[in-house]
C-alpha cells in the first residue's frame, strides 16, 4: 500500500488536471465574450458578473480539492499531501477502492438476483437456480471483458472509439427495424434467435470513450479564440453525432436511458469548455420540446408522473393492477425491512412486485437486509463514484480524465435515479441498478466500463509509482 505522502512520478508532464483545464476554459470563455466591452459596461453586464462569480466558485472548489497538488504549485511541485483527512484524495486508495467496490456490488447483485427471483421461478415450475445461473454467466462474461481491457493500451481505445461508436449506433438503429423487440412500451431490444440484448447499454459505453476523444481532437484543431455564438461552431461535429445517438434512443421511447445519455453528454461537453450560456439555452429548449412530445404527449408516462406525486396513496390503488401497483408494493417492501431486514430469501413482496429482480431490486434489498443493507449498497456506489471522480481530477492525461469522469457520471446517475424511483422520489423509468440488477447487457457493459476505468486508473502517475512502474 502506498504511503500517505505520495510524490508525482512525472512532474514534467505537459497535461494539467481536469479542474485546472476546466477553470482555464471558463476563464477563456469569459474573456472572449467580454473583449469588445469597456470595463464599466462589463461591470454592469449581468452575464459578465455571473461569469466572474462562476470562475471564483470554480477556483475555490479547485483550491479545496487540490491543496498540495500540481495545480496549486505548478507542474514542478513538491509532493502532494495526503495525510490525515486528505487521504480520501489519494489516487492510490481510489484505485483500490474502485476495484473493491466493483467486486462487492457484483457479488451483492448475484445474491440479490437469486433471492428476489425464486418466487417467480417456483410459480412457473422452473429451477430456483435458473436466474442465478444465467446472471452468473453474464458476470463471467463481464469480468472476462474487464480483464481483456487490461492488456489494451488507452491510446488504442482512443483511436478506435469512433468505430465502436459506429457499431453501437448501428445496433441501436436496428431496434427500430424488424429485429427490434419491445418491453414495457420501450423498443430497445434486439432479438436474434435465443439472443436478446439491449444496444443502448453498448451505446452508453461507446459514448463514454468516444466523446472525450472527439472533443479533445476538436479543441486541438480549433485553437483560434472565438467570440459570441461562434464559440459553439467547433462543437457542432461531435454535437450532431451525439444528437443522432440520442435521437435513436428517444425514438425507441426509452426515456430513462435517454436521460442517462444526456447526462453523459452534458458532462463531457461542459468539461470540454462548451459555453454554459448556450448549453443552458439549447438544453432548456430541447428539454421543453422533449417533455411536451414524449412525456406530456404519452398517457402512460404522464400517468406515472401523476401517480408518483400524489396519486398512489390508497389501499385500493395498491390492490389494483393499475399504475400504482408497482410503486406501492415497492414502498411496502422497504417498510417491511426495517433496520436489519427480514432475512435473505424471506421477502414477501417479491411474489407481487413487478421487476423485483431488475428495476425494483433495491426494494427487495431493503426488505431482506434492511436499512443497513441498503445503506451498504449506497455507500459502495458513492465509493465507486468518488473514486472515479478523484482519479479523474488527479490524472495527468486529459483523455483519460474525461473518460473516467464520463463513466463515473453514468454509474452514479443511473444508480441514484434507480434508487430514487424505488423511494418514490421519481416516477418509474425502467432503469436497472448498475452491477446489481439482473440482465446481461447492463451487467456486461458496466463491468467492461469498470475495466476501462481500472486500466486508465493504473496509468495515473501516483498509481504507477505505487506499483513500481513510475
Short mmCIF file of C-alpha atoms in Angstrom, two decimals:
data_model
loop_
_atom_site.label_atom_id
_atom_site.label_comp_id
_atom_site.label_asym_id
_atom_site.label_seq_id
_atom_site.Cartn_x
_atom_site.Cartn_y
_atom_site.Cartn_z
CA UNK A 1 0.00 0.00 0.00
CA UNK A 2 1.30 3.42 -0.89
CA UNK A 3 2.29 5.84 1.84
CA UNK A 4 0.11 8.76 2.75
CA UNK A 5 2.61 11.15 1.24
CA UNK A 6 2.84 10.42 -2.49
CA UNK A 7 5.11 12.13 -4.96
CA UNK A 8 4.40 12.76 -8.60
CA UNK A 9 6.31 10.38 -10.82
CA UNK A 10 6.35 12.68 -13.83
CA UNK A 11 6.33 16.29 -12.72
CA UNK A 12 7.28 17.43 -16.20
CA UNK A 13 4.00 16.15 -17.66
CA UNK A 14 2.57 18.57 -20.19
CA UNK A 15 -1.03 17.79 -19.27
CA UNK A 16 -2.83 19.54 -16.44
CA UNK A 17 -5.55 18.30 -14.14
CA UNK A 18 -9.18 18.13 -15.12
CA UNK A 19 -10.29 21.00 -12.90
CA UNK A 20 -7.30 23.10 -14.00
CA UNK A 21 -8.38 22.71 -17.60
CA UNK A 22 -11.99 23.44 -16.65
CA UNK A 23 -11.01 26.68 -14.90
CA UNK A 24 -8.91 27.81 -17.83
CA UNK A 25 -11.70 27.02 -20.30
CA UNK A 26 -14.23 29.00 -18.24
CA UNK A 27 -11.85 31.93 -17.86
CA UNK A 28 -11.07 31.92 -21.58
CA UNK A 29 -14.79 31.81 -22.36
CA UNK A 30 -15.42 34.76 -20.06
CA UNK A 31 -12.56 36.78 -21.57
CA UNK A 32 -13.52 36.08 -25.18
CA UNK A 33 -17.12 37.06 -24.61
CA UNK A 34 -16.16 40.34 -22.95
CA UNK A 35 -13.28 41.57 -25.13
CA UNK A 36 -15.35 44.06 -27.05
CA UNK A 37 -16.86 45.70 -23.98
CA UNK A 38 -15.37 48.52 -21.97
CA UNK A 39 -14.64 47.91 -18.30
CA UNK A 40 -17.54 49.97 -16.89
CA UNK A 41 -20.07 48.32 -19.21
CA UNK A 42 -18.65 44.86 -18.43
CA UNK A 43 -19.10 45.52 -14.73
CA UNK A 44 -22.75 46.38 -15.33
CA UNK A 45 -23.33 43.42 -17.64
CA UNK A 46 -25.09 40.70 -15.59
CA UNK A 47 -23.67 37.98 -17.85
CA UNK A 48 -20.10 39.15 -17.17
CA UNK A 49 -20.80 39.46 -13.45
CA UNK A 50 -22.20 35.91 -13.41
CA UNK A 51 -19.19 34.63 -15.37
CA UNK A 52 -16.74 36.16 -12.90
CA UNK A 53 -18.74 34.75 -9.97
CA UNK A 54 -18.75 31.32 -11.60
CA UNK A 55 -14.97 31.42 -12.15
CA UNK A 56 -14.46 32.40 -8.50
CA UNK A 57 -16.59 29.47 -7.30
CA UNK A 58 -14.72 27.01 -9.51
CA UNK A 59 -11.37 28.42 -8.35
CA UNK A 60 -12.34 27.86 -4.72
CA UNK A 61 -13.54 24.33 -5.42
CA UNK A 62 -10.27 23.62 -7.19
CA UNK A 63 -8.33 25.04 -4.25
CA UNK A 64 -10.17 22.77 -1.81
CA UNK A 65 -9.62 19.61 -3.83
CA UNK A 66 -6.01 20.24 -4.81
CA UNK A 67 -4.16 21.62 -1.79
CA UNK A 68 -0.58 20.42 -2.11
CA UNK A 69 -1.10 19.30 -5.71
CA UNK A 70 0.28 20.20 -9.11
CA UNK A 71 -2.49 22.72 -9.73
CA UNK A 72 -1.61 24.79 -6.66
CA UNK A 73 2.16 24.90 -7.19
CA UNK A 74 2.55 24.28 -10.92
CA UNK A 75 3.93 21.24 -12.72
CA UNK A 76 7.27 21.35 -10.85
CA UNK A 77 5.80 20.92 -7.39
CA UNK A 78 6.69 19.37 -4.08
CA UNK A 79 4.97 16.04 -3.32
CA UNK A 80 1.20 16.15 -2.93
CA UNK A 81 -0.02 15.82 0.66
CA UNK A 82 -2.44 13.01 1.50
CA UNK A 83 -2.08 12.95 5.26
CA UNK A 84 -4.94 12.71 7.77
CA UNK A 85 -8.34 13.51 6.23
CA UNK A 86 -6.79 14.21 2.83
CA UNK A 87 -6.22 10.50 2.41
CA UNK A 88 -9.60 10.46 0.63
CA UNK A 89 -7.87 12.33 -2.22
CA UNK A 90 -5.10 9.75 -2.53
CA UNK A 91 -5.41 8.29 -6.05
CA UNK A 92 -3.83 5.01 -4.92
CA UNK A 93 -6.60 4.47 -2.38
CA UNK A 94 -9.18 5.43 -5.02
CA UNK A 95 -7.66 2.90 -7.42
CA UNK A 96 -8.09 0.03 -4.98
CA UNK A 97 -11.49 1.30 -3.82
CA UNK A 98 -12.69 1.25 -7.43
CA UNK A 99 -11.73 -2.41 -7.84
CA UNK A 100 -13.16 -3.43 -4.46
CA UNK A 101 -16.49 -1.62 -4.92
CA UNK A 102 -16.92 -3.20 -8.37
CA UNK A 103 -16.44 -6.69 -6.96
CA UNK A 104 -18.66 -6.15 -3.90
CA UNK A 105 -21.51 -4.63 -5.93
CA UNK A 106 -21.39 -7.52 -8.40
CA UNK A 107 -21.44 -10.14 -5.63
CA UNK A 108 -24.31 -8.39 -3.86
CA UNK A 109 -26.10 -8.30 -7.20
CA UNK A 110 -25.73 -12.04 -7.77
CA UNK A 111 -27.00 -12.82 -4.26
CA UNK A 112 -29.98 -10.50 -4.52
CA UNK A 113 -30.91 -11.58 -8.06
CA UNK A 114 -31.06 -15.16 -6.80
CA UNK A 115 -33.04 -14.24 -3.70
CA UNK A 116 -35.52 -11.97 -5.48
CA UNK A 117 -36.25 -14.31 -8.40
CA UNK A 118 -37.02 -17.56 -6.58
CA UNK A 119 -40.75 -16.92 -6.07
CA UNK A 120 -41.28 -16.14 -9.75
CA UNK A 121 -39.35 -19.25 -10.82
CA UNK A 122 -41.24 -21.52 -8.45
CA UNK A 123 -44.52 -20.09 -9.72
CA UNK A 124 -43.58 -21.04 -13.29
CA UNK A 125 -42.24 -24.51 -12.37
CA UNK A 126 -38.62 -23.60 -13.14
CA UNK A 127 -35.48 -24.36 -11.19
CA UNK A 128 -34.81 -21.78 -8.50
CA UNK A 129 -31.20 -21.64 -9.77
CA UNK A 130 -32.13 -20.66 -13.34
CA UNK A 131 -31.85 -16.88 -12.98
CA UNK A 132 -28.70 -17.11 -10.86
CA UNK A 133 -27.06 -19.42 -13.40
CA UNK A 134 -27.89 -17.04 -16.25
CA UNK A 135 -26.73 -13.98 -14.31
CA UNK A 136 -23.58 -15.84 -13.30
CA UNK A 137 -22.74 -16.42 -16.96
CA UNK A 138 -23.21 -12.70 -17.63
CA UNK A 139 -20.93 -11.86 -14.70
CA UNK A 140 -18.24 -14.20 -16.04
CA UNK A 141 -18.50 -12.59 -19.49
CA UNK A 142 -18.39 -9.15 -17.90
CA UNK A 143 -15.26 -9.93 -15.91
CA UNK A 144 -13.71 -11.50 -19.00
CA UNK A 145 -14.21 -8.14 -20.71
CA UNK A 146 -12.87 -6.39 -17.59
CA UNK A 147 -9.66 -8.48 -17.71
CA UNK A 148 -9.30 -8.25 -21.51
CA UNK A 149 -9.31 -4.45 -21.36
CA UNK A 150 -6.29 -4.50 -19.04
CA UNK A 151 -4.00 -5.51 -21.92
CA UNK A 152 -5.31 -2.81 -24.29
CA UNK A 153 -3.43 0.49 -24.36
CA UNK A 154 -5.60 3.56 -23.68
CA UNK A 155 -4.27 5.10 -26.90
CA UNK A 156 -5.77 2.18 -28.85
CA UNK A 157 -9.12 2.70 -27.10
CA UNK A 158 -8.98 6.38 -28.02
CA UNK A 159 -8.10 5.79 -31.68
CA UNK A 160 -10.74 3.12 -32.20
CA UNK A 161 -13.53 4.70 -30.17
CA UNK A 162 -15.19 6.11 -33.31
CA UNK A 163 -15.52 2.62 -34.81
CA UNK A 164 -17.04 1.30 -31.60
CA UNK A 165 -19.50 4.20 -31.59
CA UNK A 166 -20.42 3.48 -35.22
CA UNK A 167 -21.21 -0.13 -34.33
CA UNK A 168 -23.24 0.97 -31.29
CA UNK A 169 -25.27 3.48 -33.34
CA UNK A 170 -25.91 0.83 -36.00
CA UNK A 171 -27.14 -1.65 -33.40
CA UNK A 172 -29.36 0.98 -31.79
CA UNK A 173 -30.87 1.74 -35.20
CA UNK A 174 -31.72 -1.94 -35.61
CA UNK A 175 -34.03 -1.72 -32.59
CA UNK A 176 -36.37 0.27 -34.83
CA UNK A 177 -36.32 -2.45 -37.51
CA UNK A 178 -37.88 -5.88 -37.69
CA UNK A 179 -35.17 -7.23 -35.40
CA UNK A 180 -36.32 -4.90 -32.63
CA UNK A 181 -38.31 -6.05 -29.64
CA UNK A 182 -40.39 -4.05 -27.15
CA UNK A 183 -40.80 -4.36 -23.40
CA UNK A 184 -42.66 -2.03 -21.09
CA UNK A 185 -43.53 0.24 -24.00
CA UNK A 186 -39.85 0.73 -24.98
CA UNK A 187 -38.49 -0.57 -28.30
CA UNK A 188 -34.95 -1.03 -27.04
CA UNK A 189 -34.00 -4.67 -27.59
CA UNK A 190 -32.71 -6.78 -30.47
CA UNK A 191 -33.71 -10.42 -30.73
CA UNK A 192 -31.73 -12.84 -32.91
CA UNK A 193 -32.75 -16.42 -32.19
CA UNK A 194 -32.13 -17.11 -28.49
CA UNK A 195 -30.01 -13.95 -28.17
CA UNK A 196 -31.73 -10.86 -26.75
CA UNK A 197 -29.76 -7.76 -25.79
CA UNK A 198 -30.13 -4.01 -25.31
CA UNK A 199 -27.90 -1.93 -27.64
CA UNK A 200 -28.42 1.20 -25.54
CA UNK A 201 -26.05 -0.25 -22.94
CA UNK A 202 -23.38 -0.60 -25.63
CA UNK A 203 -24.16 2.95 -26.80
CA UNK A 204 -23.58 4.41 -23.32
CA UNK A 205 -20.22 2.67 -23.13
CA UNK A 206 -19.28 3.88 -26.61
CA UNK A 207 -20.18 7.49 -25.82
CA UNK A 208 -18.02 7.41 -22.68
CA UNK A 209 -14.91 6.52 -24.70
CA UNK A 210 -15.73 8.46 -27.91
CA UNK A 211 -16.96 11.84 -26.67
CA UNK A 212 -13.70 12.69 -24.84
CA UNK A 213 -11.64 11.77 -27.91
CA UNK A 214 -13.86 13.73 -30.29
CA UNK A 215 -13.98 16.83 -28.10
CA UNK A 216 -10.24 16.86 -27.46
CA UNK A 217 -9.49 16.45 -31.17
CA UNK A 218 -11.88 19.32 -31.85
CA UNK A 219 -10.07 21.56 -29.38
CA UNK A 220 -6.67 20.70 -30.89
CA UNK A 221 -7.93 21.58 -34.37
CA UNK A 222 -9.55 24.87 -33.31
CA UNK A 223 -7.13 26.93 -31.26
CA UNK A 224 -8.26 30.34 -32.58
CA UNK A 225 -10.29 32.25 -29.91
CA UNK A 226 -13.88 32.89 -30.97
CA UNK A 227 -16.50 35.30 -29.66
CA UNK A 228 -20.22 35.06 -29.01
CA UNK A 229 -22.24 32.39 -30.77
CA UNK A 230 -19.20 31.48 -32.88
CA UNK A 231 -17.77 29.71 -29.83
CA UNK A 232 -20.28 26.93 -30.48
CA UNK A 233 -19.19 26.25 -34.08
CA UNK A 234 -16.23 23.92 -33.31
CA UNK A 235 -18.50 21.72 -31.19
CA UNK A 236 -21.08 21.15 -33.94
CA UNK A 237 -19.46 17.98 -35.36
CA UNK A 238 -19.40 16.00 -32.11
CA UNK A 239 -22.75 17.52 -31.11
CA UNK A 240 -24.52 16.34 -34.28
CA UNK A 241 -23.25 12.76 -33.85
CA UNK A 242 -24.26 12.83 -30.18
CA UNK A 243 -27.75 14.08 -31.11
CA UNK A 244 -28.05 11.25 -33.67
CA UNK A 245 -27.24 8.67 -30.98
CA UNK A 246 -29.62 10.30 -28.52
CA UNK A 247 -32.36 10.56 -31.15
CA UNK A 248 -32.26 6.82 -31.82
CA UNK A 249 -32.75 6.13 -28.11
CA UNK A 250 -35.63 8.61 -27.93
CA UNK A 251 -37.30 7.10 -31.00
CA UNK A 252 -37.32 3.81 -29.11
CA UNK A 253 -39.29 5.64 -26.36
CA UNK A 254 -36.72 4.73 -23.72
CA UNK A 255 -36.91 7.91 -21.64
CA UNK A 256 -34.79 6.58 -18.76
CA UNK A 257 -31.86 5.62 -20.96
CA UNK A 258 -32.19 8.90 -22.86
CA UNK A 259 -31.75 10.76 -19.56
CA UNK A 260 -28.51 8.90 -18.84
CA UNK A 261 -27.21 9.59 -22.35
CA UNK A 262 -27.98 13.28 -21.90
CA UNK A 263 -26.20 13.38 -18.52
CA UNK A 264 -23.10 11.75 -20.02
CA UNK A 265 -23.13 14.17 -22.95
CA UNK A 266 -23.68 17.30 -20.89
CA UNK A 267 -20.84 16.32 -18.55
CA UNK A 268 -18.41 15.77 -21.44
CA UNK A 269 -19.33 18.99 -23.29
CA UNK A 270 -19.21 21.02 -20.08
CA UNK A 271 -15.73 19.83 -19.16
CA UNK A 272 -14.58 20.39 -22.75
CA UNK A 273 -15.46 24.07 -22.36
CA UNK A 274 -18.77 24.35 -24.20
CA UNK A 275 -20.17 27.83 -23.38
CA UNK A 276 -22.53 27.45 -20.42
CA UNK A 277 -24.86 30.17 -21.68
CA UNK A 278 -25.59 28.41 -24.96
CA UNK A 279 -25.72 24.99 -23.32
CA UNK A 280 -28.40 26.30 -20.95
CA UNK A 281 -30.42 27.88 -23.75
CA UNK A 282 -30.26 24.81 -26.01
CA UNK A 283 -30.85 22.43 -23.10
CA UNK A 284 -33.92 24.32 -21.91
CA UNK A 285 -35.43 24.41 -25.40
CA UNK A 286 -34.90 20.71 -26.13
CA UNK A 287 -35.98 19.69 -22.62
CA UNK A 288 -39.27 21.55 -23.08
CA UNK A 289 -39.74 20.01 -26.53
CA UNK A 290 -38.98 16.53 -25.21
CA UNK A 291 -41.34 16.95 -22.27
CA UNK A 292 -44.26 18.09 -24.42
CA UNK A 293 -43.84 15.37 -27.04
CA UNK A 294 -42.62 12.30 -25.16
CA UNK A 295 -43.88 12.90 -21.62
CA UNK A 296 -46.98 15.07 -21.73
CA UNK A 297 -47.90 13.50 -25.05
CA UNK A 298 -47.78 9.98 -23.61
CA UNK A 299 -50.75 8.98 -21.48
CA UNK A 300 -48.74 6.22 -19.75
CA UNK A 301 -45.76 8.41 -18.80
CA UNK A 302 -47.96 11.28 -17.69
CA UNK A 303 -49.97 8.86 -15.53
CA UNK A 304 -46.71 7.66 -13.92
CA UNK A 305 -45.77 11.22 -13.02
CA UNK A 306 -49.20 11.96 -11.59
CA UNK A 307 -49.15 8.69 -9.65
CA UNK A 308 -45.71 9.42 -8.16
CA UNK A 309 -46.64 12.88 -6.93
CA UNK A 310 -49.94 12.28 -5.21
CA UNK A 311 -51.98 9.56 -6.90
CA UNK A 312 -50.73 6.41 -5.13
CA UNK A 313 -51.83 6.72 -1.54
CA UNK A 314 -54.80 4.41 -1.13
CA UNK A 315 -55.16 0.71 -0.43
CA UNK A 316 -57.46 0.40 -3.43
CA UNK A 317 -54.73 1.73 -5.70
CA UNK A 318 -52.25 -0.82 -4.34
CA UNK A 319 -54.65 -3.71 -4.72
CA UNK A 320 -55.47 -2.81 -8.31
CA UNK A 321 -53.20 -3.76 -11.19
CA UNK A 322 -53.06 -0.14 -12.28
CA UNK A 323 -50.13 2.27 -12.47
CA UNK A 324 -49.73 2.49 -8.68
CA UNK A 325 -49.29 -1.22 -8.07
CA UNK A 326 -45.51 -1.38 -8.54
CA UNK A 327 -44.71 1.82 -6.67
CA UNK A 328 -46.79 0.96 -3.61
CA UNK A 329 -45.54 -2.60 -3.31
CA UNK A 330 -42.02 -1.19 -3.50
CA UNK A 331 -42.91 1.04 -0.54
CA UNK A 332 -44.32 -1.94 1.34
CA UNK A 333 -41.09 -3.89 0.78
CA UNK A 334 -38.94 -1.07 2.13
CA UNK A 335 -41.25 -0.53 5.11
CA UNK A 336 -41.25 -4.23 5.97
CA UNK A 337 -37.45 -4.46 6.06
CA UNK A 338 -36.91 -2.08 8.95
CA UNK A 339 -33.34 -1.67 10.19
CA UNK A 340 -31.92 -5.16 9.72
CA UNK A 341 -34.37 -6.75 7.26
CA UNK A 342 -36.38 -9.95 7.47
CA UNK A 343 -33.59 -12.18 6.13
CA UNK A 344 -32.29 -13.31 2.75
CA UNK A 345 -34.92 -15.24 0.82
CA UNK A 346 -37.74 -14.21 3.15
CA UNK A 347 -39.18 -11.36 1.09
CA UNK A 348 -42.96 -11.41 0.84
CA UNK A 349 -43.26 -8.63 -1.71
CA UNK A 350 -41.19 -10.46 -4.34
CA UNK A 351 -44.32 -12.54 -5.01
CA UNK A 352 -46.22 -9.39 -6.01
CA UNK A 353 -43.69 -6.76 -7.08
CA UNK A 354 -43.11 -6.48 -10.86
CA UNK A 355 -39.44 -6.35 -11.97
CA UNK A 356 -38.42 -7.46 -8.48
CA UNK A 357 -35.05 -8.76 -9.72
CA UNK A 358 -34.43 -5.85 -12.08
CA UNK A 359 -35.69 -2.26 -11.84
CA UNK A 360 -37.05 -2.74 -8.30
CA UNK A 361 -34.33 -4.95 -6.85
CA UNK A 362 -33.39 -2.18 -4.41
CA UNK A 363 -36.81 -2.62 -2.77
CA UNK A 364 -36.05 -6.31 -2.16
CA UNK A 365 -32.62 -5.35 -0.78
CA UNK A 366 -34.35 -3.03 1.68
CA UNK A 367 -36.86 -5.70 2.66
CA UNK A 368 -34.49 -8.64 3.10
CA UNK A 369 -31.35 -7.00 4.50
CA UNK A 370 -32.97 -3.82 5.75
CA UNK A 371 -31.82 -0.25 6.06
CA UNK A 372 -28.30 -1.39 6.89
CA UNK A 373 -28.02 -3.49 3.72
CA UNK A 374 -29.49 -0.72 1.57
CA UNK A 375 -27.07 1.76 3.14
CA UNK A 376 -24.13 -0.54 2.35
CA UNK A 377 -25.18 -0.58 -1.31
CA UNK A 378 -25.49 3.22 -1.39
CA UNK A 379 -22.09 3.65 0.27
CA UNK A 380 -20.46 1.28 -2.25
CA UNK A 381 -21.98 3.27 -5.11
CA UNK A 382 -20.71 6.51 -3.58
CA UNK A 383 -17.24 4.99 -3.08
CA UNK A 384 -17.12 3.96 -6.74
CA UNK A 385 -18.33 7.36 -7.94
CA UNK A 386 -15.89 9.27 -5.73
CA UNK A 387 -13.00 7.01 -6.77
CA UNK A 388 -13.65 7.74 -10.44
CA UNK A 389 -14.03 11.49 -9.86
CA UNK A 390 -10.88 11.68 -7.72
CA UNK A 391 -8.85 9.64 -10.21
CA UNK A 392 -10.13 11.92 -12.94
CA UNK A 393 -9.03 15.02 -11.04
CA UNK A 394 -5.59 13.56 -10.34
CA UNK A 395 -4.86 12.08 -13.75
CA UNK A 396 -2.16 13.64 -15.92
CA UNK A 397 -3.77 12.63 -19.26
CA UNK A 398 -6.73 14.72 -20.42
CA UNK A 399 -8.41 11.94 -22.44
CA UNK A 400 -8.29 9.52 -19.54
CA UNK A 401 -9.53 12.24 -17.18
CA UNK A 402 -12.65 12.74 -19.28
CA UNK A 403 -13.28 9.02 -19.79
CA UNK A 404 -13.10 8.39 -16.04
CA UNK A 405 -15.49 11.26 -15.44
CA UNK A 406 -17.99 10.06 -18.07
CA UNK A 407 -18.12 6.55 -16.62
CA UNK A 408 -18.38 7.95 -13.10
CA UNK A 409 -21.31 10.14 -14.11
CA UNK A 410 -23.01 7.20 -15.85
CA UNK A 411 -22.71 4.78 -12.91
CA UNK A 412 -23.62 7.34 -10.24
CA UNK A 413 -26.52 9.00 -12.10
CA UNK A 414 -28.16 5.73 -13.13
CA UNK A 415 -27.74 4.23 -9.66
CA UNK A 416 -29.33 7.14 -7.84
CA UNK A 417 -32.12 7.57 -10.39
CA UNK A 418 -32.99 3.89 -9.89
CA UNK A 419 -32.92 4.30 -6.10
CA UNK A 420 -35.00 7.50 -6.23
CA UNK A 421 -37.59 5.69 -8.36
CA UNK A 422 -37.89 2.92 -5.76
CA UNK A 423 -38.13 5.51 -2.98
CA UNK A 424 -40.94 7.29 -4.85
CA UNK A 425 -38.97 10.48 -5.45
CA UNK A 426 -39.04 9.96 -9.25
CA UNK A 427 -41.62 8.25 -11.49
CA UNK A 428 -40.97 4.74 -12.80
CA UNK A 429 -38.47 4.86 -15.69
CA UNK A 430 -37.32 1.28 -16.25
CA UNK A 431 -33.63 1.84 -15.43
CA UNK A 432 -31.71 -1.08 -13.87
CA UNK A 433 -29.40 -0.65 -10.88
CA UNK A 434 -25.83 -0.90 -12.27
CA UNK A 435 -23.88 -4.05 -11.31
CA UNK A 436 -26.82 -5.37 -9.27
CA UNK A 437 -30.00 -5.75 -11.35
CA UNK A 438 -30.49 -8.86 -13.46
CA UNK A 439 -29.84 -8.56 -17.17
CA UNK A 440 -26.89 -9.41 -19.36
CA UNK A 441 -26.43 -6.29 -21.47
CA UNK A 442 -26.29 -3.94 -18.50
CA UNK A 443 -24.00 -6.09 -16.35
CA UNK A 444 -21.53 -6.92 -19.12
CA UNK A 445 -21.19 -3.33 -20.31
CA UNK A 446 -20.94 -1.96 -16.75
CA UNK A 447 -18.13 -4.40 -15.98
CA UNK A 448 -16.44 -3.61 -19.29
CA UNK A 449 -16.70 0.09 -18.42
CA UNK A 450 -15.27 -0.53 -14.97
CA UNK A 451 -12.45 -2.42 -16.66
CA UNK A 452 -11.65 0.58 -18.87
CA UNK A 453 -11.63 2.80 -15.78
CA UNK A 454 -9.39 0.38 -13.86
CA UNK A 455 -6.93 0.27 -16.76
CA UNK A 456 -6.81 4.06 -17.07
CA UNK A 457 -6.51 4.45 -13.31
CA UNK A 458 -3.38 2.28 -13.46
CA UNK A 459 -1.86 4.87 -15.80
CA UNK A 460 -2.21 7.64 -13.20
CA UNK A 461 1.29 8.69 -12.10
CA UNK A 462 0.88 8.04 -8.35
CA UNK A 463 -0.74 4.66 -9.01
CA UNK A 464 2.07 3.74 -11.39
CA UNK A 465 4.64 4.74 -8.76
CA UNK A 466 2.89 2.65 -6.10
CA UNK A 467 3.07 -0.38 -8.41
CA UNK A 468 6.79 0.20 -9.04
CA UNK A 469 6.22 1.35 -12.62
CA UNK A 470 6.90 5.05 -12.28
#
